[in-house]
Amino acid sequence: MDAFFASIEQAINPRLKGKPLIVGSRNSPRFTVVCAASYEAKALGITSGMRSQDAFRICPNLSFVPAQQDRYIWTSRQIFTFLKGLGYPIQYCSIDEFTLDIGDTQNCHKLSSGIQEKITQDFGITASIGIGKNYLLAKLASKLKKPAGFLEINEENLEDILKGVPAKKICGVGEATNLLLENLGINTCLDLYQKDVLFLKEYLGQYGINLYFGLHTKEEISISEHEDLPKSIGHSYTLSKPNQNPGFISAWFRLLSEKVAERLRAQDLLAKTVHLWLELPEFGHFSRQKSFSNATDDGALIATRAMEIMAKNGLIWPNIRAIGVTCSGLILKEYEPLFLEDKKRNNLLKAVDRINQRFGEEAIFPAVIKLTNPTTGTL
DNA sequence: TCTGGGGTCCTAGGACCC
DNA sequence: TCTGGGGTCCTAGGACCC
């Protein structure tokens, strides 16, 4: 989908249509970055990832909408369900991107325009479609004609198209890799496409091998019964200014851990590993992880473990600017707890989840994480 | 000059097992 | 205690994507 979050906001609110608009990561236009920019905003040079203050400098009468994840997730699911109904093997790539294996379907142009019309009709937004023999080429094709575009890369036009596109347009080639490629004299996608696997292996290691086969292999998407488990679930928050108050910091540990735990429980997952991530004004980024033998979906325990990791590394209430808690080592929760104490705790958490589902996300929560101003993060 | 927040994959060294 | 060889798991951190 094109400028997904911004397009949804414009579809819902007609007053925003045709206007430069950004969707911000937080409620306030200050202290936030651009999550998505409408095409009208992009035309002025506003890009996602940019600080919203800078965006306002470029365009003072920019419209601002805080991100409303629920809407985007809902729309994404509706589109996924529609695409799945077409009967081709499908893969979820990200909230606004899906891959279909259409095999040897002859008239892919007709299929594509049908999909595009349906999405525009039902949701008021546009999609771009790329066709290729594998994910990397299809994804590249979809990027080249945005918005509302269609491009097929096939054996006949492949060289013509790739020779005019810089190599860094390929998904996975970022700044560091691009610099390496430039030093090897590889500037266009075609340069990269024509290198052999041994050459790429020599200079890029395992990544070079993956890149070679990713570009050349004819790919198939298998229809797997169970959806893949996520690898990690995490939340982080940047404070408006550094803080080292133990009560304040531990409240944030708990809040982030609760958000993670809630998502674990929603997907019937337990986590074995807890990652702690901190940004310390004096030291920069700090991250440590630890695995535990008993996996958990309890926010209180996750918070305790995160704080243990901090203390074990000699950090006793350091001055903190940003804090993150992530869980990995995720396994499916297949059995209910055996012991009475665990069972009671489990039932309590389930009840809390049900109350919040019914009455809103913050209907009930541990008292220690009561924040009077979530924007500034004051207790 | 990283600004925020949510992710994935890969590397390389250490601990530990047989 | 060191000699050899094979393997897994854990951890820190880099690169990249949206």
Coordinates of C-alpha atoms in Angstrom, one line a residue, chain A residues 6-372:
Chain A
A6 CA -1.3 8.7 5.8
S7 CA -3.7 7.4 3.1
I8 CA -6.0 5.8 5.7
E9 CA -6.2 9.0 7.6
Q10 CA -7.1 10.9 4.4
A11 CA -9.7 8.3 3.5
I12 CA -11.4 8.6 6.9
N13 CA -11.2 12.4 7.1
P14 CA -12.0 14.0 3.7
R15 CA -10.8 17.4 4.9
L16 CA -7.2 15.9 4.9
K17 CA -7.5 14.8 1.3
G18 CA -5.1 16.4 -1.1
K19 CA -3.3 18.1 1.7
P20 CA 0.3 17.6 3.1
L21 CA -0.2 15.4 6.1
I22 CA 2.1 13.5 8.5
V23 CA 1.2 10.8 10.9
G24 CA 3.3 11.1 14.1
S25 CA 4.5 8.4 16.4
R26 CA 3.1 10.3 19.5
N27 CA 0.2 12.4 20.3
S28 CA 2.0 15.7 20.4
P29 CA 3.6 17.2 17.2
R30 CA 6.6 18.0 19.4
F31 CA 9.1 15.2 20.4
T32 CA 7.9 13.0 17.5
V33 CA 9.1 11.8 14.2
V34 CA 7.2 11.2 10.9
C35 CA 5.7 7.7 10.8
A36 CA 4.2 8.3 7.4
A37 CA 3.8 11.2 5.0
S38 CA 1.1 11.8 2.5
Y39 CA 2.2 12.1 -1.2
E40 CA 1.4 15.8 -0.9
A41 CA 3.9 16.1 2.0
K42 CA 6.4 13.9 0.2
A43 CA 6.3 16.3 -2.8
L44 CA 7.6 19.0 -0.5
G45 CA 10.6 16.8 0.6
I46 CA 9.1 15.4 3.8
T47 CA 10.1 11.8 4.4
S48 CA 9.2 9.2 7.0
G49 CA 11.7 9.1 9.8
M50 CA 12.2 12.8 9.8
R51 CA 11.7 14.8 13.0
S52 CA 8.2 16.3 12.9
Q53 CA 9.6 19.7 13.9
D54 CA 11.7 19.7 10.8
A55 CA 8.7 18.7 8.7
F56 CA 6.8 21.7 10.1
R57 CA 9.7 24.0 9.2
I58 CA 9.4 22.9 5.6
C59 CA 5.6 23.3 5.6
P60 CA 4.1 25.3 8.5
N61 CA 0.5 24.5 7.7
L62 CA 1.1 20.7 7.6
S63 CA -1.7 18.6 9.0
F64 CA -0.7 16.4 11.9
V65 CA -2.5 13.2 13.0
P66 CA -1.2 10.9 15.8
A67 CA -0.8 7.3 14.8
Q68 CA -3.9 5.2 15.4
Q69 CA -2.4 1.7 15.2
D70 CA -5.7 -0.1 15.6
R71 CA -7.1 1.4 12.4
Y72 CA -4.1 0.4 10.4
I73 CA -4.0 -3.1 11.8
W74 CA -7.7 -3.5 11.1
T75 CA -7.3 -2.3 7.5
S76 CA -4.3 -4.5 7.0
R77 CA -6.2 -7.5 8.2
Q78 CA -9.1 -6.8 5.9
I79 CA -6.8 -6.5 2.9
F80 CA -5.0 -9.7 3.9
T81 CA -8.3 -11.6 4.2
F82 CA -9.3 -10.4 0.8
L83 CA -6.0 -11.4 -0.8
K84 CA -6.1 -14.8 0.9
G85 CA -9.5 -15.3 -0.6
L86 CA -8.0 -15.2 -4.1
G87 CA -6.6 -18.7 -3.5
Y88 CA -2.9 -18.1 -4.0
P89 CA -0.3 -18.9 -1.4
I90 CA 0.3 -15.7 0.5
Q91 CA 2.9 -14.3 2.9
Y92 CA 2.5 -11.5 5.3
C93 CA 5.6 -9.3 5.0
S94 CA 4.7 -6.2 7.0
I95 CA 1.6 -4.2 8.0
D96 CA 1.3 -2.8 4.5
E97 CA 2.9 -5.4 2.3
F98 CA 2.0 -8.9 1.2
T99 CA 3.5 -11.4 -1.2
L100 CA 1.4 -13.7 -3.4
D101 CA 2.8 -16.7 -5.3
I102 CA 0.7 -16.5 -8.5
G103 CA 2.8 -19.2 -10.2
D104 CA 2.4 -19.2 -14.0
T105 CA -0.8 -17.1 -14.0
Q106 CA -0.9 -15.7 -17.6
N107 CA -2.7 -12.4 -17.2
C108 CA -1.1 -11.0 -14.1
H109 CA -1.8 -7.5 -15.3
K110 CA -5.6 -8.1 -15.2
L111 CA -5.3 -9.8 -11.8
S112 CA -3.3 -6.9 -10.4
S113 CA -5.7 -4.2 -11.6
G114 CA -8.5 -6.2 -10.1
I115 CA -6.8 -6.2 -6.7
Q116 CA -5.9 -2.5 -7.0
E117 CA -9.5 -1.5 -7.8
K118 CA -10.9 -3.6 -5.0
I119 CA -8.5 -2.0 -2.4
T120 CA -9.3 1.5 -3.6
Q121 CA -13.0 0.9 -3.7
D122 CA -13.2 -0.7 -0.2
F123 CA -10.7 1.4 1.7
G124 CA -10.1 4.6 -0.3
I125 CA -6.4 4.0 -0.5
T126 CA -4.0 2.9 -3.3
A127 CA -1.7 0.0 -3.7
S128 CA 1.3 -0.6 -5.9
I129 CA 2.0 -4.1 -7.4
G130 CA 5.2 -5.6 -8.6
I131 CA 5.7 -8.9 -10.4
G132 CA 8.9 -10.9 -10.4
K133 CA 10.3 -14.4 -10.2
N134 CA 11.2 -13.8 -6.6
Y135 CA 10.5 -11.6 -3.6
L136 CA 13.4 -9.2 -4.2
L137 CA 12.6 -8.5 -7.8
A138 CA 8.8 -8.2 -7.1
K139 CA 9.4 -5.9 -4.3
L140 CA 11.8 -3.8 -6.4
A141 CA 9.2 -3.6 -9.2
S142 CA 6.5 -2.5 -6.8
K143 CA 8.7 0.3 -5.5
L144 CA 9.6 1.7 -8.9
K145 CA 6.1 2.8 -10.0
K146 CA 4.6 4.1 -6.7
P147 CA 1.9 5.3 -6.1
A148 CA -0.9 3.1 -7.6
G149 CA 1.7 1.6 -9.9
F150 CA 2.2 -1.7 -11.7
L151 CA 5.4 -3.2 -13.0
E152 CA 6.4 -6.7 -14.1
I153 CA 10.0 -7.6 -14.3
N154 CA 10.5 -10.6 -16.6
E155 CA 13.4 -12.1 -18.5
E156 CA 12.8 -9.8 -21.5
N157 CA 12.9 -6.4 -19.7
L158 CA 15.0 -7.3 -16.7
E159 CA 18.3 -5.9 -18.0
D160 CA 16.7 -2.7 -19.3
I161 CA 15.0 -2.0 -16.0
L162 CA 17.9 -3.0 -13.7
K163 CA 20.5 -0.9 -15.5
G164 CA 18.7 2.3 -14.7
V165 CA 18.2 1.7 -11.0
P166 CA 20.8 2.3 -8.2
A167 CA 21.7 -0.9 -6.3
K168 CA 20.6 0.6 -3.0
K169 CA 17.0 0.3 -4.1
I170 CA 17.2 -3.4 -3.4
C171 CA 15.7 -4.4 -0.1
G172 CA 18.5 -5.3 2.2
V173 CA 21.1 -3.0 0.6
G174 CA 21.4 -0.2 3.1
E175 CA 24.1 2.5 3.6
A176 CA 26.9 0.3 4.8
T177 CA 26.4 -2.4 2.1
N178 CA 26.0 0.3 -0.6
L179 CA 29.3 1.9 0.3
L180 CA 31.0 -1.5 0.0
L181 CA 29.3 -2.1 -3.4
E182 CA 30.4 1.3 -4.7
N183 CA 34.0 0.6 -3.8
L184 CA 33.7 -2.7 -5.9
G185 CA 32.4 -0.7 -8.8
I186 CA 28.8 -2.0 -8.4
N187 CA 26.5 1.0 -8.9
T188 CA 23.3 -0.3 -10.5
C189 CA 21.0 -3.2 -9.8
L190 CA 22.2 -4.7 -13.1
D191 CA 25.9 -4.5 -12.0
L192 CA 24.9 -6.4 -8.8
Y193 CA 22.7 -8.9 -10.7
Q194 CA 25.5 -9.8 -13.1
K195 CA 28.1 -10.6 -10.4
D196 CA 28.6 -14.3 -9.7
V197 CA 28.0 -15.9 -6.3
L198 CA 31.6 -16.5 -5.5
F199 CA 32.4 -12.8 -6.0
L200 CA 29.6 -11.7 -3.7
K201 CA 30.6 -14.3 -1.2
E202 CA 34.1 -13.1 -1.1
Y203 CA 33.2 -9.5 -0.3
L204 CA 29.8 -9.8 1.5
G205 CA 30.1 -13.2 3.2
Q206 CA 26.9 -15.0 4.0
Y207 CA 24.9 -11.9 3.0
G208 CA 26.4 -12.0 -0.5
I209 CA 25.2 -15.6 -0.9
N210 CA 21.7 -14.7 0.2
L211 CA 21.6 -11.7 -2.0
Y212 CA 22.7 -13.8 -5.1
F213 CA 20.2 -16.5 -4.6
G214 CA 17.5 -14.0 -3.6
L215 CA 17.9 -12.2 -6.9
H216 CA 18.3 -15.2 -9.2
T217 CA 16.2 -18.1 -7.7
K218 CA 12.6 -18.6 -8.8
E219 CA 10.9 -18.6 -5.5
E220 CA 7.8 -20.4 -4.3
I221 CA 5.7 -19.6 -1.2
S222 CA 4.6 -22.8 0.6
I223 CA 1.2 -23.0 2.2
S224 CA 2.1 -23.7 5.8
E225 CA -0.7 -24.7 8.2
H226 CA 0.6 -22.9 11.3
E227 CA 1.6 -19.3 11.0
D228 CA 5.2 -18.5 12.0
L229 CA 5.7 -17.4 15.6
P230 CA 7.2 -13.9 16.0
K231 CA 10.8 -14.0 17.1
S232 CA 10.6 -11.1 19.5
I233 CA 8.2 -8.7 21.1
G234 CA 9.3 -5.4 22.6
H235 CA 8.5 -1.9 23.6
S236 CA 10.7 1.1 24.3
Y237 CA 10.2 4.7 25.3
T238 CA 12.3 7.9 25.2
L239 CA 11.9 10.1 28.2
S240 CA 11.5 13.9 27.5
K241 CA 14.6 14.4 29.7
P242 CA 17.0 12.0 31.4
N243 CA 15.8 10.7 34.8
Q244 CA 17.3 8.5 37.6
N245 CA 14.5 8.4 40.1
P246 CA 14.2 4.7 41.2
G247 CA 10.4 4.9 41.5
F248 CA 10.0 6.6 38.2
I249 CA 12.4 4.2 36.4
S250 CA 10.9 1.1 37.9
A251 CA 7.4 2.3 36.9
W252 CA 8.5 2.6 33.3
F253 CA 10.1 -0.9 33.5
R254 CA 6.8 -2.2 34.7
L255 CA 4.7 -0.3 32.1
L256 CA 6.8 -1.5 29.2
S257 CA 6.9 -5.1 30.5
E258 CA 3.1 -5.1 31.0
K259 CA 2.7 -4.0 27.4
V260 CA 5.0 -6.8 26.2
A261 CA 3.3 -9.4 28.5
E262 CA -0.2 -8.4 27.3
R263 CA 0.9 -9.1 23.7
L264 CA 2.5 -12.4 24.7
R265 CA -0.7 -13.5 26.3
A266 CA -2.8 -12.3 23.4
Q267 CA -0.8 -14.7 21.1
D268 CA -0.5 -17.6 23.7
L269 CA 3.2 -17.1 23.9
L270 CA 5.8 -17.5 26.7
A271 CA 9.2 -15.8 26.6
K272 CA 12.4 -17.4 27.8
T273 CA 14.7 -14.4 27.2
V274 CA 14.5 -10.8 28.5
H275 CA 16.4 -8.0 26.8
L276 CA 17.1 -4.8 28.5
W277 CA 18.0 -1.8 26.3
L278 CA 19.0 1.6 27.8
E279 CA 20.2 4.9 26.4
L280 CA 22.4 6.5 29.0
P281 CA 23.5 10.1 28.5
E282 CA 26.9 9.4 29.8
F283 CA 27.6 6.1 27.9
G284 CA 25.3 5.9 24.9
H285 CA 23.5 2.7 24.1
F286 CA 23.6 -0.2 26.5
S287 CA 21.9 -3.6 25.9
R288 CA 22.0 -6.9 27.7
Q289 CA 19.9 -10.0 27.5
K290 CA 19.4 -13.0 29.7
S291 CA 17.7 -16.3 29.3
F292 CA 15.7 -18.0 32.1
S293 CA 14.8 -21.6 32.4
N294 CA 11.1 -20.9 33.1
A295 CA 9.4 -19.0 30.3
T296 CA 6.8 -16.4 31.3
D297 CA 4.0 -14.1 30.1
D298 CA 3.8 -12.2 33.4
G299 CA 4.6 -8.5 33.2
A300 CA 5.7 -8.2 36.8
L301 CA 8.2 -11.0 36.4
I302 CA 9.5 -9.6 33.1
A303 CA 10.1 -6.2 34.8
T304 CA 11.8 -7.9 37.7
R305 CA 14.1 -9.8 35.4
A306 CA 14.9 -6.6 33.4
M307 CA 15.8 -4.8 36.6
E308 CA 18.0 -7.8 37.7
I309 CA 19.9 -7.6 34.4
M310 CA 20.5 -3.9 35.1
A311 CA 21.7 -4.4 38.6
K312 CA 23.9 -7.4 37.6
N313 CA 25.7 -5.1 35.2
G314 CA 26.6 -2.6 38.0
L315 CA 23.9 -0.2 37.0
I316 CA 22.1 0.9 40.2
W317 CA 19.6 3.5 39.1
P318 CA 21.6 5.2 36.4
N319 CA 20.6 8.3 34.7
I320 CA 18.3 7.1 31.8
R321 CA 17.2 8.8 28.7
A322 CA 15.5 5.9 26.9
I323 CA 14.4 2.5 28.1
G324 CA 13.4 -0.6 26.3
V325 CA 12.2 -4.1 27.3
T326 CA 12.1 -6.9 24.7
C327 CA 11.3 -10.6 25.0
S328 CA 12.6 -13.3 22.7
G329 CA 13.0 -17.1 22.9
L330 CA 9.2 -17.3 22.3
I331 CA 7.4 -20.6 22.6
L332 CA 3.8 -21.5 22.4
K333 CA 2.0 -21.8 25.7
E334 CA 0.5 -25.3 25.4
Y335 CA -0.3 -26.1 29.0
E336 CA -2.0 -24.3 31.8
P337 CA 0.2 -23.9 35.0
L338 CA 0.2 -26.9 37.3
F339 CA 0.7 -25.4 40.7
L340 CA -2.1 -23.6 42.5
E341 CA -0.2 -20.3 43.0
D342 CA 0.7 -20.1 39.3
K343 CA -2.8 -21.0 38.4
K344 CA -4.3 -18.2 40.5
R345 CA -1.8 -15.7 39.0
N346 CA -2.7 -16.9 35.5
N347 CA -6.4 -16.5 36.1
L348 CA -5.8 -13.0 37.5
L349 CA -3.9 -11.9 34.4
K350 CA -6.6 -13.4 32.1
A351 CA -9.3 -11.5 34.0
V352 CA -7.3 -8.3 33.6
D353 CA -6.9 -8.9 29.9
R354 CA -10.6 -9.5 29.5
I355 CA -11.5 -6.3 31.4
N356 CA -9.2 -4.3 29.2
Q357 CA -10.5 -5.8 26.0
R358 CA -14.0 -5.0 27.0
F359 CA -13.6 -1.5 28.6
G360 CA -10.5 -0.1 26.9
E361 CA -6.8 -0.7 27.1
E362 CA -6.2 1.2 30.3
A363 CA -9.3 0.2 32.2
I364 CA -7.3 -1.7 34.8
F365 CA -3.5 -1.8 35.4
P366 CA -1.0 -2.2 38.2
A367 CA -1.1 1.0 40.4
V368 CA 2.7 1.5 40.2
I369 CA 2.5 2.5 36.5
K370 CA -0.1 5.3 37.0
L371 CA 1.4 8.2 35.0
T372 CA -0.3 11.6 35.2

